[in-house]
PDB file of C-alpha atoms in Angstrom:
ATOM      1  CA  MET A   1     -31.461 -22.171 -34.269  1.00 47.00           C
ATOM      2  CA  LYS A   2     -30.705 -25.272 -36.306  1.00 44.00           C
ATOM      3  CA  GLY A   3     -27.451 -23.698 -37.566  1.00 47.00           C
ATOM      4  CA  LEU A   4     -26.297 -22.739 -33.772  1.00 42.00           C
ATOM      5  CA  GLY A   5     -27.177 -26.069 -32.583  1.00 47.00           C
ATOM      6  CA  ARG A   6     -25.048 -27.688 -35.331  1.00 47.00           C
ATOM      7  CA  SER A   7     -22.083 -25.198 -34.255  1.00 47.00           C
ATOM      8  CA  MET A   8     -22.405 -26.133 -30.969  1.00 44.00           C
ATOM      9  CA  LEU A   9     -22.118 -29.948 -31.543  1.00 40.00           C
ATOM     10  CA  ILE A  10     -19.164 -29.266 -33.941  1.00 40.00           C
ATOM     11  CA  GLY A  11     -17.254 -27.240 -31.084  1.00 45.00           C
ATOM     12  CA  ALA A  12     -18.066 -29.919 -28.744  1.00 42.00           C
ATOM     13  CA  GLY A  13     -16.848 -32.471 -30.909  1.00 45.00           C
ATOM     14  CA  LEU A  14     -13.468 -30.834 -31.509  1.00 37.00           C
ATOM     15  CA  LEU A  15     -12.785 -30.029 -27.921  1.00 38.00           C
ATOM     16  CA  ALA A  16     -13.490 -33.619 -27.154  1.00 43.00           C
ATOM     17  CA  ALA A  17     -11.133 -34.742 -30.109  1.00 41.00           C
ATOM     18  CA  GLY A  18      -8.544 -32.264 -28.692  1.00 43.00           C
ATOM     19  CA  PRO A  19      -6.414 -34.701 -26.826  1.00 43.00           C
ATOM     20  CA  ALA A  20      -6.626 -37.299 -29.490  1.00 42.00           C
ATOM     21  CA  MET A  21      -5.756 -35.077 -32.163  1.00 40.00           C
ATOM     22  CA  ALA A  22      -2.679 -33.774 -29.955  1.00 39.00           C
ATOM     23  CA  GLN A  23      -1.518 -37.329 -29.459  1.00 41.00           C
ATOM     24  CA  GLY A  24      -1.841 -37.734 -33.019  1.00 41.00           C
ATOM     25  CA  LEU A  25       0.513 -35.130 -34.067  1.00 37.00           C
ATOM     26  CA  GLY A  26       3.013 -35.904 -31.049  1.00 39.00           C
ATOM     27  CA  ILE A  27       2.048 -32.898 -28.946  1.00 40.00           C
ATOM     28  CA  ALA A  28       2.629 -34.138 -25.517  1.00 43.00           C
ATOM     29  CA  GLY A  29       1.402 -30.939 -23.788  1.00 43.00           C
ATOM     30  CA  LEU A  30       1.292 -27.275 -23.991  1.00 41.00           C
ATOM     31  CA  PRO A  31       5.126 -26.103 -24.197  1.00 47.00           C
ATOM     32  CA  ALA A  32       4.162 -22.551 -23.269  1.00 46.00           C
ATOM     33  CA  LEU A  33       3.188 -23.529 -19.710  1.00 46.00           C
ATOM     34  CA  SER A  34       5.939 -26.002 -18.954  1.00 52.00           C
ATOM     35  CA  ALA A  35       7.959 -26.446 -15.906  1.00 52.00           C
ATOM     36  CA  ALA A  36      11.115 -28.671 -15.942  1.00 54.00           C
ATOM     37  CA  GLU A  37      13.023 -29.705 -13.016  1.00 59.00           C
ATOM     38  CA  GLY A  38      16.746 -29.682 -13.314  1.00 55.00           C
ATOM     39  CA  ALA A  39      19.910 -32.059 -11.970  1.00 56.00           C
ATOM     40  CA  ASP A  40      20.154 -29.779  -9.199  1.00 56.00           C
ATOM     41  CA  GLY A  41      16.596 -29.840  -7.996  1.00 57.00           C
ATOM     42  CA  ASN A  42      15.345 -26.406  -9.176  1.00 58.00           C
ATOM     43  CA  THR A  43      12.434 -25.857 -10.960  1.00 57.00           C
ATOM     44  CA  THR A  44      12.830 -24.078 -14.645  1.00 55.00           C
ATOM     45  CA  TYR A  45       9.714 -22.392 -16.058  1.00 51.00           C
ATOM     46  CA  SER A  46       9.174 -21.828 -19.528  1.00 52.00           C
ATOM     47  CA  LEU A  47       9.253 -18.118 -20.854  1.00 53.00           C
ATOM     48  CA  SER A  48       5.549 -17.598 -21.569  1.00 61.00           C
ATOM     49  CA  LEU A  49       4.820 -18.910 -17.822  1.00 61.00           C
ATOM     50  CA  GLN A  50       7.483 -16.302 -16.432  1.00 60.00           C
ATOM     51  CA  ILE A  51       5.494 -13.647 -18.580  1.00 73.00           C
ATOM     52  CA  LEU A  52       2.361 -14.608 -17.145  1.00 69.00           C
ATOM     53  CA  ALA A  53       3.821 -14.508 -13.606  1.00 69.00           C
ATOM     54  CA  LEU A  54       5.201 -10.951 -14.125  1.00 70.00           C
ATOM     55  CA  MET A  55       2.111  -9.523 -15.802  1.00 75.00           C
ATOM     56  CA  THR A  56       0.242 -10.933 -12.599  1.00 74.00           C
ATOM     57  CA  ALA A  57       2.710  -9.350 -10.288  1.00 70.00           C
ATOM     58  CA  VAL A  58       2.306  -5.958 -12.200  1.00 72.00           C
ATOM     59  CA  THR A  59      -1.271  -6.198 -11.602  1.00 77.00           C
ATOM     60  CA  LEU A  60      -1.123  -6.846  -7.884  1.00 74.00           C
ATOM     61  CA  LEU A  61       1.557  -4.053  -7.615  1.00 73.00           C
ATOM     62  CA  PRO A  62      -0.843  -1.519  -6.259  1.00 75.00           C
ATOM     63  CA  SER A  63      -2.221  -3.815  -3.841  1.00 75.00           C
ATOM     64  CA  ILE A  64       1.300  -4.561  -2.616  1.00 73.00           C
ATOM     65  CA  VAL A  65       2.031  -0.781  -2.418  1.00 71.00           C
ATOM     66  CA  LEU A  66      -0.971   0.111  -0.342  1.00 77.00           C
ATOM     67  CA  GLY A  67      -0.685  -3.018   1.987  1.00 80.00           C
ATOM     68  CA  MET A  68       2.879  -3.710   2.733  1.00 85.00           C
ATOM     69  CA  THR A  69       4.481   0.125   2.755  1.00 87.00           C
ATOM     70  CA  SER A  70       4.056   3.389   4.394  1.00 88.00           C
ATOM     71  CA  PHE A  71       2.060   4.501   1.741  1.00 90.00           C
ATOM     72  CA  THR A  72      -1.638   4.028   3.419  1.00 89.00           C
ATOM     73  CA  ARG A  73      -0.733   6.188   6.521  1.00 91.00           C
ATOM     74  CA  ILE A  74       0.963   9.013   4.556  1.00 92.00           C
ATOM     75  CA  ILE A  75      -1.764   9.632   1.857  1.00 92.00           C
ATOM     76  CA  ILE A  76      -4.495   9.303   4.590  1.00 92.00           C
ATOM     77  CA  VAL A  77      -2.634  11.867   6.838  1.00 92.00           C
ATOM     78  CA  LEU A  78      -2.185  14.186   3.856  1.00 92.00           C
ATOM     79  CA  SER A  79      -6.137  14.097   2.755  1.00 91.00           C
ATOM     80  CA  ILE A  80      -7.134  14.988   6.321  1.00 91.00           C
ATOM     81  CA  LEU A  81      -4.635  17.776   6.441  1.00 90.00           C
ATOM     82  CA  ARG A  82      -5.949  19.229   3.249  1.00 90.00           C
ATOM     83  CA  GLN A  83      -9.593  18.816   4.312  1.00 88.00           C
ATOM     84  CA  ALA A  84      -8.730  20.706   7.672  1.00 88.00           C
ATOM     85  CA  LEU A  85      -7.086  23.657   5.868  1.00 86.00           C
ATOM     86  CA  GLY A  86     -10.315  23.797   3.622  1.00 84.00           C
ATOM     87  CA  THR A  87      -8.692  24.279   0.320  1.00 83.00           C
ATOM     88  CA  GLN A  88     -10.830  21.988  -1.499  1.00 78.00           C
ATOM     89  CA  GLN A  89      -8.742  20.381  -4.108  1.00 80.00           C
ATOM     90  CA  THR A  90      -5.434  22.125  -3.564  1.00 82.00           C
ATOM     91  CA  PRO A  91      -2.960  20.399  -3.528  1.00 85.00           C
ATOM     92  CA  PRO A  92      -4.620  18.255  -6.031  1.00 87.00           C
ATOM     93  CA  ASN A  93      -4.801  14.652  -5.866  1.00 89.00           C
ATOM     94  CA  GLN A  94      -2.032  13.948  -8.014  1.00 91.00           C
ATOM     95  CA  VAL A  95       0.512  16.386  -5.911  1.00 90.00           C
ATOM     96  CA  LEU A  96      -0.711  14.154  -2.699  1.00 90.00           C
ATOM     97  CA  LEU A  97      -0.144  10.876  -4.550  1.00 91.00           C
ATOM     98  CA  ALA A  98       3.552  11.949  -5.525  1.00 91.00           C
ATOM     99  CA  ILE A  99       4.255  13.257  -1.985  1.00 91.00           C
ATOM    100  CA  ALA A 100       3.133  10.117  -0.575  1.00 90.00           C
ATOM    101  CA  MET A 101       4.863   7.807  -3.140  1.00 90.00           C
ATOM    102  CA  PHE A 102       8.202   9.659  -2.884  1.00 91.00           C
ATOM    103  CA  LEU A 103       7.991   9.838   1.043  1.00 91.00           C
ATOM    104  CA  SER A 104       7.214   6.120   1.026  1.00 90.00           C
ATOM    105  CA  LEU A 105      10.336   5.434  -0.971  1.00 90.00           C
ATOM    106  CA  PHE A 106      12.502   7.664   1.399  1.00 91.00           C
ATOM    107  CA  ILE A 107      10.878   5.733   4.346  1.00 90.00           C
ATOM    108  CA  MET A 108      11.248   2.340   2.696  1.00 88.00           C
ATOM    109  CA  GLN A 109      14.659   2.780   1.409  1.00 90.00           C
ATOM    110  CA  PRO A 110      16.605   0.448   3.774  1.00 89.00           C
ATOM    111  CA  THR A 111      14.065  -2.336   3.493  1.00 89.00           C
ATOM    112  CA  LEU A 112      13.746  -2.349  -0.104  1.00 88.00           C
ATOM    113  CA  THR A 113      17.838  -1.947   0.000  1.00 90.00           C
ATOM    114  CA  ALA A 114      18.058  -5.232   2.081  1.00 89.00           C
ATOM    115  CA  VAL A 115      15.351  -6.966  -0.408  1.00 87.00           C
ATOM    116  CA  TYR A 116      17.491  -5.872  -3.266  1.00 87.00           C
ATOM    117  CA  ASP A 117      21.119  -7.041  -1.709  1.00 88.00           C
ATOM    118  CA  GLN A 118      20.081 -10.222  -0.183  1.00 88.00           C
ATOM    119  CA  ALA A 119      17.185 -11.443  -2.756  1.00 84.00           C
ATOM    120  CA  LEU A 120      16.783  -9.611  -5.672  1.00 83.00           C
ATOM    121  CA  SER A 121      20.601  -9.088  -6.693  1.00 86.00           C
ATOM    122  CA  PRO A 122      21.617 -12.986  -5.918  1.00 84.00           C
ATOM    123  CA  PHE A 123      18.750 -14.196  -7.762  1.00 80.00           C
ATOM    124  CA  LEU A 124      19.518 -11.953 -10.963  1.00 81.00           C
ATOM    125  CA  ALA A 125      23.064 -13.570 -10.499  1.00 81.00           C
ATOM    126  CA  GLU A 126      21.420 -17.028 -10.673  1.00 78.00           C
ATOM    127  CA  THR A 127      23.059 -17.735  -7.212  1.00 84.00           C
ATOM    128  CA  LEU A 128      20.039 -18.128  -5.635  1.00 80.00           C
ATOM    129  CA  PRO A 129      16.881 -19.905  -6.716  1.00 82.00           C
ATOM    130  CA  ALA A 130      13.604 -18.234  -7.018  1.00 77.00           C
ATOM    131  CA  GLU A 131      11.829 -19.820  -3.942  1.00 82.00           C
ATOM    132  CA  GLN A 132      14.534 -18.851  -1.709  1.00 85.00           C
ATOM    133  CA  ALA A 133      14.866 -15.467  -2.942  1.00 84.00           C
ATOM    134  CA  MET A 134      11.108 -14.921  -2.590  1.00 84.00           C
ATOM    135  CA  GLU A 135      11.537 -16.490   1.061  1.00 86.00           C
ATOM    136  CA  THR A 136      14.164 -13.892   2.012  1.00 87.00           C
ATOM    137  CA  ALA A 137      12.266 -10.960   0.349  1.00 86.00           C
ATOM    138  CA  SER A 138       9.174 -11.747   2.381  1.00 86.00           C
ATOM    139  CA  THR A 139      10.989 -12.210   5.499  1.00 87.00           C
ATOM    140  CA  ILE A 140      12.536  -8.768   5.261  1.00 88.00           C
ATOM    141  CA  MET A 141       8.996  -7.282   4.338  1.00 88.00           C
ATOM    142  CA  LYS A 142       7.607  -9.016   7.406  1.00 87.00           C
ATOM    143  CA  ASP A 143      10.233  -7.685   9.665  1.00 88.00           C
ATOM    144  CA  PHE A 144       9.194  -4.252   8.602  1.00 89.00           C
ATOM    145  CA  MET A 145       5.449  -4.638   8.726  1.00 89.00           C
ATOM    146  CA  VAL A 146       5.843  -6.413  12.303  1.00 88.00           C
ATOM    147  CA  VAL A 147       7.816  -3.615  13.578  1.00 89.00           C
ATOM    148  CA  ASN A 148       5.238  -1.077  12.647  1.00 89.00           C
ATOM    149  CA  THR A 149       2.252  -3.194  13.537  1.00 89.00           C
ATOM    150  CA  ARG A 150       0.363  -2.351  16.823  1.00 89.00           C
ATOM    151  CA  GLY A 151       0.965  -5.718  18.873  1.00 85.00           C
ATOM    152  CA  ASP A 152      -2.966  -5.741  20.092  1.00 88.00           C
ATOM    153  CA  THR A 153      -4.069  -5.905  16.598  1.00 89.00           C
ATOM    154  CA  LEU A 154      -1.441  -8.626  15.646  1.00 88.00           C
ATOM    155  CA  LEU A 155      -2.674 -10.368  18.596  1.00 88.00           C
ATOM    156  CA  MET A 156      -6.563  -9.686  17.531  1.00 89.00           C
ATOM    157  CA  PHE A 157      -5.952 -11.156  13.960  1.00 88.00           C
ATOM    158  CA  SER A 158      -3.635 -14.137  15.435  1.00 87.00           C
ATOM    159  CA  ASP A 159      -6.458 -14.999  17.512  1.00 85.00           C
ATOM    160  CA  MET A 160      -9.060 -14.964  14.963  1.00 86.00           C
ATOM    161  CA  ALA A 161      -6.914 -17.083  12.795  1.00 81.00           C
ATOM    162  CA  GLY A 162      -6.594 -19.699  15.637  1.00 81.00           C
ATOM    163  CA  ALA A 163      -2.892 -19.459  16.220  1.00 77.00           C
ATOM    164  CA  ASP A 164      -1.378 -19.651  19.792  1.00 75.00           C
ATOM    165  CA  GLY A 165       1.755 -17.656  18.715  1.00 74.00           C
ATOM    166  CA  TYR A 166       4.627 -17.274  16.386  1.00 78.00           C
ATOM    167  CA  GLU A 167       8.165 -17.798  17.401  1.00 78.00           C
ATOM    168  CA  SER A 168       9.659 -15.165  14.771  1.00 79.00           C
ATOM    169  CA  ASN A 169       8.178 -12.720  12.457  1.00 79.00           C
ATOM    170  CA  ALA A 170       8.975 -15.130   9.676  1.00 78.00           C
ATOM    171  CA  ASP A 171       6.684 -17.691  11.155  1.00 81.00           C
ATOM    172  CA  ILE A 172       3.550 -14.910  10.688  1.00 84.00           C
ATOM    173  CA  PRO A 173       1.447 -15.827   7.617  1.00 86.00           C
ATOM    174  CA  PHE A 174       0.762 -12.835   5.189  1.00 83.00           C
ATOM    175  CA  SER A 175      -2.914 -13.620   5.725  1.00 84.00           C
ATOM    176  CA  THR A 176      -2.554 -12.699   9.272  1.00 87.00           C
ATOM    177  CA  LEU A 177      -0.059 -10.032   8.974  1.00 88.00           C
ATOM    178  CA  LEU A 178      -1.252  -8.136   6.213  1.00 89.00           C
ATOM    179  CA  PRO A 179      -4.938  -7.152   7.562  1.00 89.00           C
ATOM    180  CA  ALA A 180      -3.476  -6.429  10.894  1.00 91.00           C
ATOM    181  CA  PHE A 181      -0.795  -4.158   9.431  1.00 91.00           C
ATOM    182  CA  ILE A 182      -3.391  -2.043   7.453  1.00 91.00           C
ATOM    183  CA  THR A 183      -5.760  -2.116  10.285  1.00 91.00           C
ATOM    184  CA  SER A 184      -3.055  -0.616  12.371  1.00 92.00           C
ATOM    185  CA  GLU A 185      -2.010   1.900   9.943  1.00 91.00           C
ATOM    186  CA  LEU A 186      -5.346   3.155   9.548  1.00 92.00           C
ATOM    187  CA  LYS A 187      -5.583   3.954  13.399  1.00 92.00           C
ATOM    188  CA  THR A 188      -2.329   5.555  13.557  1.00 92.00           C
ATOM    189  CA  ALA A 189      -3.305   7.752  10.267  1.00 92.00           C
ATOM    190  CA  PHE A 190      -6.774   8.715  11.807  1.00 93.00           C
ATOM    191  CA  GLN A 191      -4.808   9.832  15.202  1.00 92.00           C
ATOM    192  CA  ILE A 192      -2.296  11.841  13.605  1.00 92.00           C
ATOM    193  CA  GLY A 193      -4.976  13.234  11.306  1.00 90.00           C
ATOM    194  CA  PHE A 194      -7.081  14.197  14.461  1.00 91.00           C
ATOM    195  CA  LEU A 195      -4.149  15.972  16.056  1.00 90.00           C
ATOM    196  CA  LEU A 196      -3.511  18.048  12.894  1.00 89.00           C
ATOM    197  CA  PHE A 197      -7.209  18.916  12.739  1.00 89.00           C
ATOM    198  CA  LEU A 198      -7.456  20.575  16.014  1.00 90.00           C
ATOM    199  CA  PRO A 199      -5.626  23.613  15.491  1.00 88.00           C
ATOM    200  CA  PHE A 200      -7.590  24.641  12.303  1.00 88.00           C
ATOM    201  CA  LEU A 201     -10.925  23.548  14.132  1.00 88.00           C
ATOM    202  CA  VAL A 202      -9.860  26.340  16.749  1.00 88.00           C
ATOM    203  CA  ILE A 203      -9.360  29.128  14.116  1.00 88.00           C
ATOM    204  CA  ASP A 204     -12.708  28.087  12.519  1.00 84.00           C
ATOM    205  CA  MET A 205     -14.721  28.381  15.637  1.00 87.00           C
ATOM    206  CA  VAL A 206     -12.744  31.512  16.557  1.00 87.00           C
ATOM    207  CA  ILE A 207     -13.661  33.234  13.147  1.00 87.00           C
ATOM    208  CA  ALA A 208     -17.163  31.983  13.448  1.00 84.00           C
ATOM    209  CA  SER A 209     -17.809  33.543  16.713  1.00 86.00           C
ATOM    210  CA  ILE A 210     -16.256  36.962  15.748  1.00 84.00           C
ATOM    211  CA  LEU A 211     -18.507  37.121  12.509  1.00 82.00           C
ATOM    212  CA  MET A 212     -21.559  36.076  14.718  1.00 82.00           C
ATOM    213  CA  SER A 213     -20.799  38.632  17.330  1.00 81.00           C
ATOM    214  CA  LEU A 214     -20.519  41.315  14.379  1.00 80.00           C
ATOM    215  CA  GLY A 215     -23.686  40.301  13.042  1.00 78.00           C
ATOM    216  CA  MET A 216     -22.157  39.202   9.615  1.00 76.00           C
ATOM    217  CA  MET A 217     -24.381  36.114   9.571  1.00 72.00           C
ATOM    218  CA  MET A 218     -24.519  36.011   5.679  1.00 74.00           C
ATOM    219  CA  LEU A 219     -20.518  35.731   5.498  1.00 73.00           C
ATOM    220  CA  SER A 220     -19.076  32.296   5.351  1.00 76.00           C
ATOM    221  CA  PRO A 221     -16.755  31.542   8.231  1.00 73.00           C
ATOM    222  CA  MET A 222     -14.774  29.344   6.022  1.00 78.00           C
ATOM    223  CA  LEU A 223     -14.117  31.993   3.535  1.00 78.00           C
ATOM    224  CA  VAL A 224     -12.485  34.187   6.156  1.00 80.00           C
ATOM    225  CA  SER A 225     -10.891  31.452   8.212  1.00 83.00           C
ATOM    226  CA  LEU A 226      -9.017  30.274   4.853  1.00 86.00           C
ATOM    227  CA  PRO A 227      -6.307  33.174   4.517  1.00 85.00           C
ATOM    228  CA  PHE A 228      -5.505  32.764   8.489  1.00 86.00           C
ATOM    229  CA  LYS A 229      -5.103  28.847   8.307  1.00 87.00           C
ATOM    230  CA  LEU A 230      -2.872  29.169   5.305  1.00 88.00           C
ATOM    231  CA  LEU A 231      -0.984  32.144   7.295  1.00 88.00           C
ATOM    232  CA  LEU A 232      -0.570  29.776  10.395  1.00 85.00           C
ATOM    233  CA  PHE A 233       0.534  26.784   8.446  1.00 86.00           C
ATOM    234  CA  VAL A 234       2.983  28.850   6.519  1.00 88.00           C
ATOM    235  CA  LEU A 235       4.650  30.602   9.299  1.00 89.00           C
ATOM    236  CA  VAL A 236       4.830  27.290  11.491  1.00 86.00           C
ATOM    237  CA  ASP A 237       6.607  25.395   8.222  1.00 86.00           C
ATOM    238  CA  GLY A 238       3.615  22.909   8.288  1.00 85.00           C
ATOM    239  CA  TRP A 239       4.846  21.007   5.463  1.00 88.00           C
ATOM    240  CA  GLY A 240       7.996  20.326   6.815  1.00 87.00           C
ATOM    241  CA  MET A 241       6.808  19.666  10.124  1.00 87.00           C
ATOM    242  CA  THR A 242       3.933  17.109   8.786  1.00 87.00           C
ATOM    243  CA  VAL A 243       6.462  15.170   6.265  1.00 88.00           C
ATOM    244  CA  GLY A 244       9.322  15.031   8.780  1.00 88.00           C
ATOM    245  CA  SER A 245       6.595  13.818  11.712  1.00 88.00           C
ATOM    246  CA  LEU A 246       5.079  11.214   9.308  1.00 88.00           C
ATOM    247  CA  ALA A 247       8.775  10.026   8.468  1.00 88.00           C
ATOM    248  CA  ALA A 248       9.715   9.850  12.155  1.00 88.00           C
ATOM    249  CA  THR A 249       6.746   7.733  13.055  1.00 87.00           C
ATOM    250  CA  PHE A 250       7.862   4.669  11.240  1.00 87.00           C
ATOM    251  CA  SER A 251      10.546   2.355  12.832  1.00 82.00           C
ATOM    252  CA  THR A 252      12.977   0.091  10.838  1.00 78.00           C
ATOM    253  CA  PRO A 253      14.016  -3.340  11.798  1.00 71.00           C
TER     254      PRO A 253
END
């Protein structure tokens, strides 16, 4: 215990003497986290700080994909469709995620192209400062999100935030737009999933009634109805209709 207390005292002394030691050695601060303002008024960050910002952005990337793109609606509809078919883990989760990801890229292509042309490409060419590039990219994303957000949902969150109204899409803060967009996507996804579930539910009820009338009480209706549901889904080109209908439900600004 005495050794531990002595170590703690030494550590506290080193922490307290840190600034004095830095001044004595001629170190003004931490160069790894420095930011300098240039002659043109733009702020230049050190390489270490840029790497830190990049790693933070990579960590937040899944949340950005879920909250600002069409991915949420697509993956929910596909999951409900798989449950309606009764195929358990077929297609597997990896396949559903791949379908949702590539379909989201297809739907988001005009928006992502606009972000690249108007924000990312000028920033990489050093003709547009980072702050203005981020503002331009956020405005483009807001346009897509507002177009695909229900008006009553956006109004509800605006009232909860205490805002009277917004003159343009760029004036809507992400703190209000993001929850409104996600809530709207959930509602739309479950409505589409309900419509997809109905025909398969009818098949299950018909098969169950037939088996009960034949006295086959021990035979599972789900086992018998599965081939008929798969046959119906294949005959009507279910995957093509589902994917095409999902892509058509999104609007581009």
